PDB file of C-alpha atoms in Angstrom:
ATOM      1  CA  MET Q   1      13.788  13.879  74.413  1.00 54.00           C
ATOM      2  CA  THR Q   2      10.088  14.167  73.660  1.00 69.00           C
ATOM      3  CA  THR Q   3       9.007  15.001  70.133  1.00 88.00           C
ATOM      4  CA  LEU Q   4       6.703  17.922  69.502  1.00 94.00           C
ATOM      5  CA  SER Q   5       4.343  17.698  66.540  1.00 97.00           C
ATOM      6  CA  LEU Q   6       2.654  20.663  64.935  1.00 98.00           C
ATOM      7  CA  ALA Q   7      -1.082  20.039  64.725  1.00 98.00           C
ATOM      8  CA  TYR Q   8      -3.678  22.243  63.038  1.00 98.00           C
ATOM      9  CA  ILE Q   9      -7.203  22.217  64.448  1.00 98.00           C
ATOM     10  CA  GLY Q  10     -10.274  23.640  62.731  1.00 98.00           C
ATOM     11  CA  LEU Q  11     -12.956  25.226  64.904  1.00 97.00           C
ATOM     12  CA  GLY Q  12     -16.570  25.943  63.992  1.00 95.00           C
ATOM     13  CA  SER Q  13     -19.756  27.012  65.766  1.00 95.00           C
ATOM     14  CA  ASN Q  14     -23.174  28.272  64.726  1.00 93.00           C
ATOM     15  CA  LEU Q  15     -25.169  27.989  67.969  1.00 92.00           C
ATOM     16  CA  GLU Q  16     -25.285  29.798  71.323  1.00 91.00           C
ATOM     17  CA  ASN Q  17     -23.189  32.852  70.419  1.00 94.00           C
ATOM     18  CA  PRO Q  18     -20.726  31.276  67.969  1.00 95.00           C
ATOM     19  CA  ILE Q  19     -18.052  33.974  68.294  1.00 97.00           C
ATOM     20  CA  THR Q  20     -17.936  33.417  72.055  1.00 96.00           C
ATOM     21  CA  GLN Q  21     -17.935  29.632  71.607  1.00 95.00           C
ATOM     22  CA  VAL Q  22     -14.949  29.763  69.236  1.00 97.00           C
ATOM     23  CA  ARG Q  23     -13.007  32.284  71.323  1.00 97.00           C
ATOM     24  CA  GLN Q  24     -13.598  30.217  74.473  1.00 97.00           C
ATOM     25  CA  ALA Q  25     -12.504  27.032  72.687  1.00 97.00           C
ATOM     26  CA  ILE Q  26      -9.310  28.744  71.507  1.00 98.00           C
ATOM     27  CA  SER Q  27      -8.548  29.667  75.122  1.00 97.00           C
ATOM     28  CA  GLU Q  28      -9.239  26.104  76.222  1.00 97.00           C
ATOM     29  CA  LEU Q  29      -7.072  24.627  73.457  1.00 98.00           C
ATOM     30  CA  ALA Q  30      -4.195  26.742  74.784  1.00 97.00           C
ATOM     31  CA  THR Q  31      -4.427  24.811  78.067  1.00 97.00           C
ATOM     32  CA  LEU Q  32      -4.405  21.257  76.677  1.00 97.00           C
ATOM     33  CA  PRO Q  33      -1.914  18.980  78.428  1.00 96.00           C
ATOM     34  CA  LEU Q  34       1.503  18.496  76.819  1.00 97.00           C
ATOM     35  CA  SER Q  35       0.621  21.182  74.255  1.00 97.00           C
ATOM     36  CA  GLN Q  36       1.258  24.838  73.599  1.00 97.00           C
ATOM     37  CA  MET Q  37      -0.464  27.313  71.317  1.00 97.00           C
ATOM     38  CA  HIS Q  38       1.634  28.095  68.255  1.00 97.00           C
ATOM     39  CA  GLY Q  39      -0.793  30.332  66.337  1.00 97.00           C
ATOM     40  CA  THR Q  40      -4.399  31.403  65.934  1.00 98.00           C
ATOM     41  CA  SER Q  41      -6.098  32.582  62.750  1.00 98.00           C
ATOM     42  CA  SER Q  42      -8.652  35.327  62.469  1.00 97.00           C
ATOM     43  CA  LEU Q  43     -12.304  34.392  62.811  1.00 98.00           C
ATOM     44  CA  TYR Q  44     -14.269  33.813  59.616  1.00 98.00           C
ATOM     45  CA  ALA Q  45     -18.000  33.765  58.936  1.00 97.00           C
ATOM     46  CA  SER Q  46     -19.154  31.070  56.513  1.00 95.00           C
ATOM     47  CA  ARG Q  47     -22.308  29.570  55.119  1.00 92.00           C
ATOM     48  CA  PRO Q  48     -23.121  26.075  56.369  1.00 89.00           C
ATOM     49  CA  VAL Q  49     -22.027  22.986  54.447  1.00 84.00           C
ATOM     50  CA  GLY Q  50     -24.971  20.678  53.854  1.00 78.00           C
ATOM     51  CA  PRO Q  51     -28.397  21.718  55.169  1.00 81.00           C
ATOM     52  CA  GLN Q  52     -28.957  25.429  54.655  1.00 80.00           C
ATOM     53  CA  ASP Q  53     -31.759  25.666  57.266  1.00 85.00           C
ATOM     54  CA  GLN Q  54     -29.284  26.699  59.961  1.00 89.00           C
ATOM     55  CA  PRO Q  55     -27.317  29.808  60.951  1.00 91.00           C
ATOM     56  CA  ASP Q  56     -23.990  30.728  59.387  1.00 94.00           C
ATOM     57  CA  PHE Q  57     -20.848  29.461  61.108  1.00 94.00           C
ATOM     58  CA  ILE Q  58     -17.929  31.162  62.780  1.00 97.00           C
ATOM     59  CA  ASN Q  59     -14.674  29.357  61.963  1.00 97.00           C
ATOM     60  CA  ALA Q  60     -10.993  29.579  62.844  1.00 98.00           C
ATOM     61  CA  VAL Q  61      -7.876  27.419  62.814  1.00 98.00           C
ATOM     62  CA  VAL Q  62      -5.283  27.074  65.550  1.00 98.00           C
ATOM     63  CA  ALA Q  63      -1.803  25.587  65.444  1.00 98.00           C
ATOM     64  CA  LEU Q  64      -0.663  23.608  68.471  1.00 98.00           C
ATOM     65  CA  LYS Q  65       2.728  22.168  69.237  1.00 98.00           C
ATOM     66  CA  THR Q  66       1.906  18.972  71.076  1.00 98.00           C
ATOM     67  CA  GLN Q  67       3.442  15.874  72.579  1.00 97.00           C
ATOM     68  CA  LEU Q  68       0.023  14.171  72.480  1.00 97.00           C
ATOM     69  CA  SER Q  69      -0.414  11.352  69.979  1.00 97.00           C
ATOM     70  CA  PRO Q  70      -3.020  11.983  67.268  1.00 97.00           C
ATOM     71  CA  LEU Q  71      -5.633   9.813  69.022  1.00 97.00           C
ATOM     72  CA  ALA Q  72      -4.892  11.329  72.441  1.00 97.00           C
ATOM     73  CA  LEU Q  73      -5.305  14.778  70.875  1.00 98.00           C
ATOM     74  CA  LEU Q  74      -8.574  13.654  69.270  1.00 97.00           C
ATOM     75  CA  ASP Q  75      -9.796  12.505  72.698  1.00 97.00           C
ATOM     76  CA  GLN Q  76      -8.973  15.942  74.126  1.00 98.00           C
ATOM     77  CA  LEU Q  77     -10.812  17.667  71.252  1.00 97.00           C
ATOM     78  CA  GLN Q  78     -13.909  15.496  71.677  1.00 95.00           C
ATOM     79  CA  GLY Q  79     -13.881  16.126  75.431  1.00 95.00           C
ATOM     80  CA  LEU Q  80     -13.786  19.863  74.752  1.00 96.00           C
ATOM     81  CA  GLU Q  81     -16.719  19.528  72.317  1.00 93.00           C
ATOM     82  CA  GLN Q  82     -18.692  17.735  75.045  1.00 92.00           C
ATOM     83  CA  ARG Q  83     -17.938  20.484  77.575  1.00 91.00           C
ATOM     84  CA  HIS Q  84     -19.485  22.866  75.020  1.00 88.00           C
ATOM     85  CA  ARG Q  85     -22.591  20.603  74.891  1.00 83.00           C
ATOM     86  CA  ARG Q  86     -21.947  19.395  71.334  1.00 71.00           C
ATOM     87  CA  GLN Q  87     -24.926  17.502  69.916  1.00 69.00           C
ATOM     88  CA  ARG Q  88     -24.591  15.253  66.858  1.00 62.00           C
ATOM     89  CA  GLU Q  89     -28.199  15.225  65.663  1.00 67.00           C
ATOM     90  CA  ARG Q  90     -27.574  15.084  61.898  1.00 66.00           C
ATOM     91  CA  PRO Q  91     -24.604  15.175  59.558  1.00 72.00           C
ATOM     92  CA  TRP Q  92     -23.423  18.734  58.891  1.00 70.00           C
ATOM     93  CA  GLY Q  93     -26.091  20.033  61.262  1.00 74.00           C
ATOM     94  CA  PRO Q  94     -25.883  22.963  63.667  1.00 85.00           C
ATOM     95  CA  ARG Q  95     -23.519  22.705  66.604  1.00 87.00           C
ATOM     96  CA  THR Q  96     -22.200  24.671  69.540  1.00 91.00           C
ATOM     97  CA  LEU Q  97     -18.650  23.568  68.766  1.00 94.00           C
ATOM     98  CA  ASP Q  98     -16.956  21.427  66.148  1.00 93.00           C
ATOM     99  CA  LEU Q  99     -13.237  20.675  66.431  1.00 96.00           C
ATOM    100  CA  ASP Q 100     -11.455  18.870  63.599  1.00 95.00           C
ATOM    101  CA  LEU Q 101      -7.866  17.667  63.600  1.00 97.00           C
ATOM    102  CA  LEU Q 102      -6.845  18.883  60.147  1.00 97.00           C
ATOM    103  CA  LEU Q 103      -3.124  18.138  60.032  1.00 97.00           C
ATOM    104  CA  TYR Q 104      -0.706  16.430  62.405  1.00 97.00           C
ATOM    105  CA  GLY Q 105       2.868  17.100  61.362  1.00 95.00           C
ATOM    106  CA  GLN Q 106       3.499  15.397  58.040  1.00 93.00           C
ATOM    107  CA  GLU Q 107       1.548  12.295  59.042  1.00 94.00           C
ATOM    108  CA  ALA Q 108      -1.078  10.584  56.940  1.00 94.00           C
ATOM    109  CA  ILE Q 109      -3.435   8.767  59.316  1.00 96.00           C
ATOM    110  CA  SER Q 110      -6.173   6.346  58.358  1.00 95.00           C
ATOM    111  CA  HIS Q 111      -7.847   5.036  61.496  1.00 96.00           C
ATOM    112  CA  PRO Q 112     -11.514   4.179  62.174  1.00 95.00           C
ATOM    113  CA  ARG Q 113     -11.708   7.254  64.449  1.00 95.00           C
ATOM    114  CA  LEU Q 114      -9.445   9.646  62.584  1.00 96.00           C
ATOM    115  CA  SER Q 115      -8.370  10.593  59.051  1.00 96.00           C
ATOM    116  CA  VAL Q 116      -5.517  13.059  58.661  1.00 96.00           C
ATOM    117  CA  PRO Q 117      -5.209  15.156  56.591  1.00 94.00           C
ATOM    118  CA  HIS Q 118      -8.887  15.863  57.133  1.00 93.00           C
ATOM    119  CA  PRO Q 119     -10.607  14.258  54.134  1.00 91.00           C
ATOM    120  CA  HIS Q 120     -12.714  17.258  53.037  1.00 89.00           C
ATOM    121  CA  MET Q 121     -10.489  20.199  53.873  1.00 94.00           C
ATOM    122  CA  GLN Q 122      -9.294  20.912  50.308  1.00 93.00           C
ATOM    123  CA  ALA Q 123     -12.903  21.758  49.360  1.00 93.00           C
ATOM    124  CA  ARG Q 124     -13.642  24.008  52.338  1.00 94.00           C
ATOM    125  CA  ALA Q 125     -12.665  27.647  52.136  1.00 96.00           C
ATOM    126  CA  PHE Q 126     -13.547  28.108  55.827  1.00 96.00           C
ATOM    127  CA  VAL Q 127     -10.636  25.723  56.595  1.00 96.00           C
ATOM    128  CA  LEU Q 128      -8.204  26.706  53.837  1.00 97.00           C
ATOM    129  CA  ALA Q 129      -8.316  30.493  54.323  1.00 96.00           C
ATOM    130  CA  PRO Q 130      -7.549  30.486  58.068  1.00 97.00           C
ATOM    131  CA  LEU Q 131      -4.997  27.686  57.564  1.00 97.00           C
ATOM    132  CA  ALA Q 132      -3.233  29.746  54.878  1.00 96.00           C
ATOM    133  CA  GLU Q 133      -3.308  32.738  57.209  1.00 96.00           C
ATOM    134  CA  LEU Q 134      -1.296  30.691  59.732  1.00 97.00           C
ATOM    135  CA  ASP Q 135       1.098  29.148  57.185  1.00 97.00           C
ATOM    136  CA  ALA Q 136       0.702  29.901  53.483  1.00 94.00           C
ATOM    137  CA  SER Q 137       3.527  27.472  52.657  1.00 95.00           C
ATOM    138  CA  LEU Q 138       1.467  24.419  53.676  1.00 95.00           C
ATOM    139  CA  THR Q 139       0.557  21.983  50.919  1.00 93.00           C
ATOM    140  CA  LEU Q 140      -2.154  19.360  50.432  1.00 92.00           C
ATOM    141  CA  ASN Q 141      -1.538  16.563  47.953  1.00 89.00           C
ATOM    142  CA  GLN Q 142       1.611  18.432  46.886  1.00 90.00           C
ATOM    143  CA  GLN Q 143      -0.391  21.550  45.946  1.00 93.00           C
ATOM    144  CA  PRO Q 144      -0.262  24.889  47.820  1.00 94.00           C
ATOM    145  CA  LEU Q 145      -3.327  25.946  49.797  1.00 94.00           C
ATOM    146  CA  SER Q 146      -3.854  28.789  47.297  1.00 93.00           C
ATOM    147  CA  HIS Q 147      -4.365  26.179  44.554  1.00 95.00           C
ATOM    148  CA  TRP Q 148      -7.193  24.529  46.508  1.00 95.00           C
ATOM    149  CA  LEU Q 149      -8.777  27.883  47.420  1.00 94.00           C
ATOM    150  CA  GLY Q 150      -8.770  28.778  43.720  1.00 93.00           C
ATOM    151  CA  GLN Q 151     -10.731  25.588  42.950  1.00 94.00           C
ATOM    152  CA  ILE Q 152     -13.693  26.692  45.089  1.00 92.00           C
ATOM    153  CA  PRO Q 153     -16.085  28.643  42.809  1.00 88.00           C
ATOM    154  CA  ASP Q 154     -17.847  30.583  45.597  1.00 86.00           C
ATOM    155  CA  PRO Q 155     -15.898  30.409  48.855  1.00 86.00           C
ATOM    156  CA  GLY Q 156     -18.784  31.949  50.846  1.00 88.00           C
ATOM    157  CA  ILE Q 157     -16.551  33.152  53.667  1.00 95.00           C
ATOM    158  CA  GLN Q 158     -15.752  36.515  55.187  1.00 95.00           C
ATOM    159  CA  ARG Q 159     -12.864  37.347  57.497  1.00 96.00           C
ATOM    160  CA  LEU Q 160     -14.099  39.136  60.596  1.00 94.00           C
ATOM    161  CA  VAL Q 161     -12.217  42.270  61.576  1.00 80.00           C
ATOM    162  CA  GLU Q 162     -11.557  42.252  65.297  1.00 68.00           C
ATOM    163  CA  ASP Q 163      -9.917  44.513  67.852  1.00 51.00           C
ATOM    164  CA  GLY Q 164      -7.209  41.937  68.591  1.00 46.00           C
ATOM    165  CA  PRO Q 165      -6.450  38.268  68.831  1.00 46.00           C
ATOM    166  CA  GLY Q 166      -9.276  35.980  69.937  1.00 42.00           C
TER     167      GLY Q 166
END
């Protein structure tokens, strides 16, 4: 019997029609091998982290049930970023698509290519709010997501109201 792990993936885009980029990526994530979509958050608009001389971001989080190992899933995510012409010109710079493996089951992973839970997620409202929308019972460092959201003085995010699921 093959084990399914529940993985949460953060999505972000601020170039080349970000809403379309994120919606397209959500559709593509639903077709990953050995994986099935388990949930999709609303889309959120957020200010950029780091350099402010760039457009605001569109963010979301998806939950996937997957048989892929964490590194195999990371490879799939990076391949998807490349298909969206992701450029890594500067840290926290603009991008067509950014995909981050936030959580992978209950695993704590420290690998040169991957850190799970994602090392900065407890300070990022654009990750915490959509993650809480999918599962408010999740915890980070034994604290509920609401605790971490409450620690962010100015979350700088806005949930986008849409006609239906992305």
